[in-house]
């Protein structure tokens, strides 16, 4: 069954260019509930841990320098079929290939500075959320509209 959370980062560049508000509006307009959100500055170690799956890629070192170049906004997003629907909303990794109206098409500057991250699986959505948020920092609305302070 498709999971109901995904994890996103508004990357440096998008933050510096004052795109936090417009990007969050696109996200909530698309039906996502923001279950946790904060602005942080990654250390090089944290950026390396977050993107360790890409360690062998030629673009890795430049990606790390970019991700530590300024503050980022991290958020947990909740919606039915969250991972897949959010990947559709952000569009292709390369903004030139991203469909018109997608977040990367609208706000990305390059393949590297592509405005946002979106988890690629339910398992990674959970891992990434747990990496950045403690139980006190995330709020999930269940079917009865009760606010819960921990992920089920
Ligand atoms: P996505 O973020 O769409 O899941 P990947 O997981 O493949 O894409 O890559 C992680 C991030 O690494 C991308 O969002 C982008 O910032 C950067 N990246 C990917 N491919 C390249 C590339 N060819 N050149 C520079 N940066 C890249
Ligand atoms: Mg990825």
Coordinates of N, CA, C and O in Angstrom, one line a residue, residues 11 59 87 90-100 102-116:
X11 N 15.9 23.7 -1.4 CA 17.4 23.7 -1.4 C 17.9 25.2 -1.4 O 17.2 26.1 -1.7
X59 N 29.3 14.1 -9.8 CA 28.8 15.4 -9.3 C 28.7 15.5 -7.8 O 28.3 16.5 -7.2
X87 N 6.7 13.4 -6.4 CA 7.7 13.4 -7.5 C 7.0 14.0 -8.7 O 7.7 14.6 -9.5
X90 N 7.1 17.8 -8.4 CA 8.3 18.5 -8.6 C 8.9 18.4 -10.0 O 9.6 19.3 -10.4
X91 N 8.6 17.3 -10.7 CA 9.1 17.2 -12.0 C 10.5 16.5 -12.1 O 11.1 16.2 -11.1
X92 N 11.0 16.4 -13.3 CA 12.3 15.8 -13.6 C 13.4 16.5 -12.9 O 13.4 17.7 -12.7
X93 N 14.4 15.7 -12.5 CA 15.6 16.2 -11.9 C 16.2 17.3 -12.7 O 16.7 18.3 -12.1
X94 N 16.2 17.2 -14.0 CA 16.8 18.3 -14.9 C 15.6 19.2 -15.2 O 14.7 18.9 -15.9
X95 N 15.7 20.5 -14.7 CA 14.6 21.4 -14.9 C 14.2 21.6 -16.4 O 13.1 21.9 -16.7
X96 N 15.2 21.4 -17.3 CA 14.9 21.6 -18.7 C 14.0 20.5 -19.2 O 13.3 20.6 -20.3
X97 N 14.0 19.3 -18.5 CA 13.1 18.2 -18.9 C 11.8 18.2 -18.1 O 11.0 17.4 -18.3
X98 N 11.7 19.1 -17.1 CA 10.6 19.0 -16.2 C 9.4 19.7 -16.9 O 9.5 20.7 -17.5
X99 N 8.2 19.0 -16.7 CA 7.0 19.5 -17.3 C 6.7 20.9 -16.9 O 6.9 21.3 -15.7
X100 N 6.0 21.7 -17.7 CA 5.6 23.0 -17.4 C 4.6 23.0 -16.2 O 3.8 22.1 -16.1
X102 N 5.5 22.3 -13.1 CA 6.1 21.6 -12.0 C 7.0 22.5 -11.2 O 7.5 23.6 -11.8
X103 N 7.3 22.2 -10.0 CA 8.1 23.1 -9.1 C 9.5 23.3 -9.7 O 10.0 24.4 -9.7
X104 N 10.1 22.2 -10.2 CA 11.5 22.4 -10.7 C 11.4 23.2 -12.0 O 12.3 24.0 -12.3
X105 N 10.4 23.0 -12.8 CA 10.3 23.8 -14.0 C 10.2 25.3 -13.7 O 10.7 26.2 -14.4
X106 N 9.5 25.6 -12.6 CA 9.2 27.0 -12.3 C 10.3 27.6 -11.5 O 10.6 28.8 -11.7
X107 N 11.0 26.9 -10.6 CA 12.0 27.5 -9.7 C 13.4 27.0 -9.7 O 14.3 27.6 -9.1
X108 N 13.7 26.0 -10.5 CA 15.1 25.4 -10.5 C 15.9 26.3 -11.5 O 15.5 26.8 -12.5
X109 N 17.2 26.3 -11.1 CA 18.2 27.1 -12.0 C 19.0 26.1 -12.8 O 19.6 26.5 -13.9
X110 N 19.2 24.9 -12.4 CA 20.1 24.0 -13.1 C 19.8 22.6 -12.5 O 19.0 22.4 -11.6
X111 N 20.5 21.5 -13.1 CA 20.3 20.2 -12.6 C 20.7 20.1 -11.2 O 20.0 19.5 -10.3
X112 N 21.8 20.8 -10.8 CA 22.2 20.7 -9.4 C 21.3 21.6 -8.5 O 20.8 21.1 -7.5
X113 N 21.1 22.9 -8.9 CA 20.3 23.8 -8.1 C 18.9 23.7 -8.6 O 18.3 24.6 -9.2
X114 N 18.3 22.5 -8.3 CA 17.0 22.2 -8.8 C 15.8 22.4 -7.8 O 14.8 21.7 -7.9
X115 N 16.0 23.3 -6.9 CA 15.0 23.9 -6.1 C 14.5 23.0 -4.9 O 14.4 23.5 -3.8
X116 N 14.2 21.7 -5.2 CA 13.7 20.9 -4.2 C 14.2 19.4 -4.3 O 14.5 18.9 -5.3

